[in-house]
Amino acid sequence: MFKVFVLSMLFLSWQGVAKDSVSYFLKGEFNATDSITGIGFSVPIGPRYSTVKGEFVSSLNYAEVLDEDGDMQDFMAWDTGVRLGVYGKAFMYIEAGFDAFEVVSDDSRNDDDYYFDKTQKNNSVDGYAGLGAGINMPNMRIEGFIKARQIDGDYWDSDKQVFYGLQISMFY
């Protein structure tokens, strides 16, 4: 937990000196059985007035995911990623990232299952890749996206990998 706190404080102090405005967002991702909702922020990377640039994106999410056995798994995730795109009044981007909680700490989603089944599956760090597009307005941005996600735990794998969603951002 201390690692998460230190990393968060370092990043928040860095983003306070960013040249461009930081955006804060709410997002929702869904498919037929699963949902991921979150809050987060993004920081522009690259030349200030260029239309081709990147963004660092981070969000804290609550996920409810159906596993291959038909059980609903719920957990917190800390998506951390980068985007590269063409940004103007309308914009589009590609995105890739991972669950930082699984990098800085043990995956505690499955502690109860440890005593029931000693055969551990491969629990790799959850990751995602996606495409998105949207519209920039003064102090606000609305975007839609689709993501392919790899989500698993020590003893389960998610049933579905494709999510679609909507994100609303505010600039300050």
mmCIF file of C-alpha atoms in Angstrom:
data_model
loop_
_atom_site.group_PDB
_atom_site.id
_atom_site.type_symbol
_atom_site.label_atom_id
_atom_site.label_comp_id
_atom_site.label_asym_id
_atom_site.label_seq_id
_atom_site.Cartn_x
_atom_site.Cartn_y
_atom_site.Cartn_z
ATOM 1 C CA MET A 1 0.000 0.000 0.000
ATOM 2 C CA PHE A 2 2.894 2.319 0.751
ATOM 3 C CA LYS A 3 4.213 1.843 -2.812
ATOM 4 C CA VAL A 4 0.841 2.903 -4.257
ATOM 5 C CA PHE A 5 0.813 6.012 -2.054
ATOM 6 C CA VAL A 6 4.376 7.040 -2.996
ATOM 7 C CA LEU A 7 3.815 6.442 -6.723
ATOM 8 C CA SER A 8 0.558 8.413 -6.614
ATOM 9 C CA MET A 9 2.165 11.355 -4.838
ATOM 10 C CA LEU A 10 5.085 11.444 -7.285
ATOM 11 C CA PHE A 11 2.782 11.391 -10.274
ATOM 12 C CA LEU A 12 0.393 14.007 -8.876
ATOM 13 C CA SER A 13 3.302 16.356 -8.123
ATOM 14 C CA TRP A 14 4.628 15.875 -11.687
ATOM 15 C CA GLN A 15 1.280 16.447 -13.366
ATOM 16 C CA GLY A 16 0.862 19.743 -11.522
ATOM 17 C CA VAL A 17 3.589 21.294 -13.667
ATOM 18 C CA ALA A 18 2.300 20.009 -17.012
ATOM 19 C CA LYS A 19 2.237 22.558 -19.857
ATOM 20 C CA ASP A 20 -1.225 21.691 -21.155
ATOM 21 C CA SER A 21 -4.353 21.366 -19.115
ATOM 22 C CA VAL A 22 -5.027 18.150 -17.279
ATOM 23 C CA SER A 23 -8.403 16.534 -17.920
ATOM 24 C CA TYR A 24 -10.399 14.631 -15.314
ATOM 25 C CA PHE A 25 -12.929 12.061 -16.483
ATOM 26 C CA LEU A 26 -15.691 9.612 -15.698
ATOM 27 C CA LYS A 27 -15.919 6.472 -17.794
ATOM 28 C CA GLY A 28 -18.030 3.391 -18.222
ATOM 29 C CA GLU A 29 -17.107 0.204 -20.101
ATOM 30 C CA PHE A 30 -19.505 -2.625 -20.823
ATOM 31 C CA ASN A 31 -20.182 -5.811 -22.717
ATOM 32 C CA ALA A 32 -23.035 -8.340 -22.494
ATOM 33 C CA THR A 33 -22.222 -9.429 -18.920
ATOM 34 C CA ASP A 34 -19.455 -7.204 -17.531
ATOM 35 C CA SER A 35 -19.008 -3.596 -16.455
ATOM 36 C CA ILE A 36 -16.094 -1.385 -15.509
ATOM 37 C CA THR A 37 -16.698 2.111 -14.120
ATOM 38 C CA GLY A 38 -13.994 4.555 -13.179
ATOM 39 C CA ILE A 39 -12.676 8.021 -12.522
ATOM 40 C CA GLY A 40 -9.316 9.265 -13.695
ATOM 41 C CA PHE A 41 -7.192 11.886 -15.377
ATOM 42 C CA SER A 42 -5.099 12.341 -18.497
ATOM 43 C CA VAL A 43 -2.052 14.498 -19.173
ATOM 44 C CA PRO A 44 -1.024 15.537 -22.711
ATOM 45 C CA ILE A 45 2.419 14.449 -23.926
ATOM 46 C CA GLY A 46 4.138 16.146 -26.836
ATOM 47 C CA PRO A 47 4.257 19.567 -28.477
ATOM 48 C CA ARG A 48 1.578 21.864 -27.119
ATOM 49 C CA TYR A 49 0.066 23.011 -30.420
ATOM 50 C CA SER A 50 0.636 19.869 -32.462
ATOM 51 C CA THR A 51 -2.357 17.841 -33.613
ATOM 52 C CA VAL A 52 -0.376 14.573 -33.342
ATOM 53 C CA LYS A 53 0.472 13.871 -29.728
ATOM 54 C CA GLY A 54 0.039 11.470 -26.886
ATOM 55 C CA GLU A 55 -1.591 11.312 -23.501
ATOM 56 C CA PHE A 56 -0.744 9.599 -20.246
ATOM 57 C CA VAL A 57 -3.988 8.145 -18.833
ATOM 58 C CA SER A 58 -4.691 6.759 -15.367
ATOM 59 C CA SER A 59 -7.968 5.722 -13.744
ATOM 60 C CA LEU A 60 -9.239 3.967 -10.639
ATOM 61 C CA ASN A 61 -11.944 1.472 -11.610
ATOM 62 C CA TYR A 62 -14.477 -0.868 -10.080
ATOM 63 C CA ALA A 63 -15.021 -3.964 -12.225
ATOM 64 C CA GLU A 64 -17.623 -6.724 -12.244
ATOM 65 C CA VAL A 65 -16.529 -9.493 -14.620
ATOM 66 C CA LEU A 66 -18.120 -12.871 -15.352
ATOM 67 C CA ASP A 67 -15.517 -15.642 -15.330
ATOM 68 C CA GLU A 68 -15.420 -18.772 -17.494
ATOM 69 C CA ASP A 69 -17.133 -20.794 -14.734
ATOM 70 C CA GLY A 70 -20.118 -18.436 -14.613
ATOM 71 C CA ASP A 71 -19.139 -16.728 -11.341
ATOM 72 C CA MET A 72 -19.170 -12.933 -11.059
ATOM 73 C CA GLN A 73 -15.810 -11.514 -9.954
ATOM 74 C CA ASP A 74 -15.616 -7.960 -8.584
ATOM 75 C CA PHE A 75 -12.425 -6.024 -7.920
ATOM 76 C CA MET A 76 -10.658 -2.662 -8.072
ATOM 77 C CA ALA A 77 -8.238 -1.919 -10.915
ATOM 78 C CA TRP A 78 -5.822 0.947 -11.556
ATOM 79 C CA ASP A 79 -5.598 1.322 -15.342
ATOM 80 C CA THR A 80 -2.432 3.095 -16.418
ATOM 81 C CA GLY A 81 -1.674 3.641 -20.079
ATOM 82 C CA VAL A 82 -0.714 5.847 -22.980
ATOM 83 C CA ARG A 83 -2.568 7.090 -26.040
ATOM 84 C CA LEU A 84 -1.266 8.237 -29.386
ATOM 85 C CA GLY A 85 -3.563 10.093 -31.714
ATOM 86 C CA VAL A 86 -4.583 12.986 -33.881
ATOM 87 C CA TYR A 87 -6.239 15.662 -31.737
ATOM 88 C CA GLY A 88 -8.295 18.556 -33.022
ATOM 89 C CA LYS A 89 -11.974 19.490 -32.715
ATOM 90 C CA ALA A 90 -12.610 15.825 -33.572
ATOM 91 C CA PHE A 91 -9.980 13.296 -32.563
ATOM 92 C CA MET A 92 -9.039 9.618 -32.736
ATOM 93 C CA TYR A 93 -6.418 7.581 -30.903
ATOM 94 C CA ILE A 94 -4.971 4.173 -30.140
ATOM 95 C CA GLU A 95 -4.355 3.209 -26.528
ATOM 96 C CA ALA A 96 -2.500 0.551 -24.541
ATOM 97 C CA GLY A 97 -2.086 -0.003 -20.826
ATOM 98 C CA PHE A 98 -2.101 -2.308 -17.828
ATOM 99 C CA ASP A 99 -3.487 -2.699 -14.292
ATOM 100 C CA ALA A 100 -0.885 -0.988 -12.071
ATOM 101 C CA PHE A 101 -2.349 -2.591 -8.907
ATOM 102 C CA GLU A 102 -1.090 -5.945 -10.153
ATOM 103 C CA VAL A 103 2.390 -4.512 -10.727
ATOM 104 C CA VAL A 104 2.866 -2.768 -7.340
ATOM 105 C CA SER A 105 1.131 -5.315 -5.104
ATOM 106 C CA ASP A 106 0.029 -8.899 -4.945
ATOM 107 C CA ASP A 107 -3.302 -9.671 -6.580
ATOM 108 C CA SER A 108 -5.548 -10.046 -3.532
ATOM 109 C CA ARG A 109 -8.672 -10.866 -5.557
ATOM 110 C CA ASN A 110 -8.242 -14.576 -4.945
ATOM 111 C CA ASP A 111 -6.982 -14.988 -1.367
ATOM 112 C CA ASP A 112 -10.045 -17.007 -0.351
ATOM 113 C CA ASP A 113 -9.591 -19.454 -3.238
ATOM 114 C CA TYR A 114 -6.041 -20.353 -2.204
ATOM 115 C CA TYR A 115 -7.217 -22.936 0.314
ATOM 116 C CA PHE A 116 -9.637 -24.651 -2.053
ATOM 117 C CA ASP A 117 -7.476 -25.316 -5.088
ATOM 118 C CA LYS A 118 -3.698 -25.615 -5.035
ATOM 119 C CA THR A 119 -3.304 -25.707 -8.832
ATOM 120 C CA GLN A 120 -2.524 -22.113 -9.677
ATOM 121 C CA LYS A 121 -3.273 -20.770 -13.148
ATOM 122 C CA ASN A 122 -1.071 -18.199 -14.792
ATOM 123 C CA ASN A 123 -2.109 -14.813 -13.395
ATOM 124 C CA SER A 124 -0.358 -12.354 -15.678
ATOM 125 C CA VAL A 125 -0.687 -8.585 -15.310
ATOM 126 C CA ASP A 126 -4.015 -7.518 -16.811
ATOM 127 C CA GLY A 127 -3.615 -5.397 -19.914
ATOM 128 C CA TYR A 128 -5.654 -3.683 -22.609
ATOM 129 C CA ALA A 129 -5.448 -2.160 -26.069
ATOM 130 C CA GLY A 130 -8.073 0.046 -27.646
ATOM 131 C CA LEU A 131 -9.273 2.518 -30.240
ATOM 132 C CA GLY A 132 -11.230 5.669 -29.515
ATOM 133 C CA ALA A 133 -12.697 8.778 -31.099
ATOM 134 C CA GLY A 134 -14.497 11.836 -29.861
ATOM 135 C CA ILE A 135 -15.224 15.533 -29.930
ATOM 136 C CA ASN A 136 -13.386 18.345 -28.105
ATOM 137 C CA MET A 137 -15.452 21.243 -26.802
ATOM 138 C CA PRO A 138 -14.391 24.161 -24.623
ATOM 139 C CA ASN A 139 -13.490 22.670 -21.222
ATOM 140 C CA MET A 140 -15.129 19.329 -22.102
ATOM 141 C CA ARG A 141 -14.553 16.244 -24.218
ATOM 142 C CA ILE A 142 -16.845 13.317 -25.084
ATOM 143 C CA GLU A 143 -15.421 10.117 -26.513
ATOM 144 C CA GLY A 144 -16.411 6.584 -27.361
ATOM 145 C CA PHE A 145 -14.028 3.649 -27.436
ATOM 146 C CA ILE A 146 -13.609 -0.084 -27.791
ATOM 147 C CA LYS A 147 -11.007 -2.071 -25.830
ATOM 148 C CA ALA A 148 -9.696 -5.611 -25.882
ATOM 149 C CA ARG A 149 -8.890 -6.591 -22.299
ATOM 150 C CA GLN A 150 -7.000 -9.517 -20.818
ATOM 151 C CA ILE A 151 -8.458 -10.024 -17.321
ATOM 152 C CA ASP A 152 -7.678 -12.950 -15.046
ATOM 153 C CA GLY A 153 -6.983 -14.010 -11.492
ATOM 154 C CA ASP A 154 -5.030 -16.869 -9.939
ATOM 155 C CA TYR A 155 -7.900 -19.306 -10.438
ATOM 156 C CA TRP A 156 -10.121 -17.765 -13.090
ATOM 157 C CA ASP A 157 -10.149 -16.101 -16.510
ATOM 158 C CA SER A 158 -12.735 -13.619 -17.762
ATOM 159 C CA ASP A 159 -15.420 -14.956 -20.072
ATOM 160 C CA LYS A 160 -15.308 -12.003 -22.493
ATOM 161 C CA GLN A 161 -12.447 -9.783 -23.627
ATOM 162 C CA VAL A 162 -14.075 -6.961 -25.646
ATOM 163 C CA PHE A 163 -15.512 -3.872 -23.931
ATOM 164 C CA TYR A 164 -17.071 -0.739 -25.398
ATOM 165 C CA GLY A 165 -17.563 2.490 -23.534
ATOM 166 C CA LEU A 166 -18.081 6.200 -23.131
ATOM 167 C CA GLN A 167 -15.866 8.747 -21.401
ATOM 168 C CA ILE A 168 -16.685 12.334 -20.426
ATOM 169 C CA SER A 169 -13.737 14.602 -19.562
ATOM 170 C CA MET A 170 -13.505 18.073 -18.052
ATOM 171 C CA PHE A 171 -10.453 20.357 -18.555
ATOM 172 C CA TYR A 172 -9.074 22.728 -15.936
#
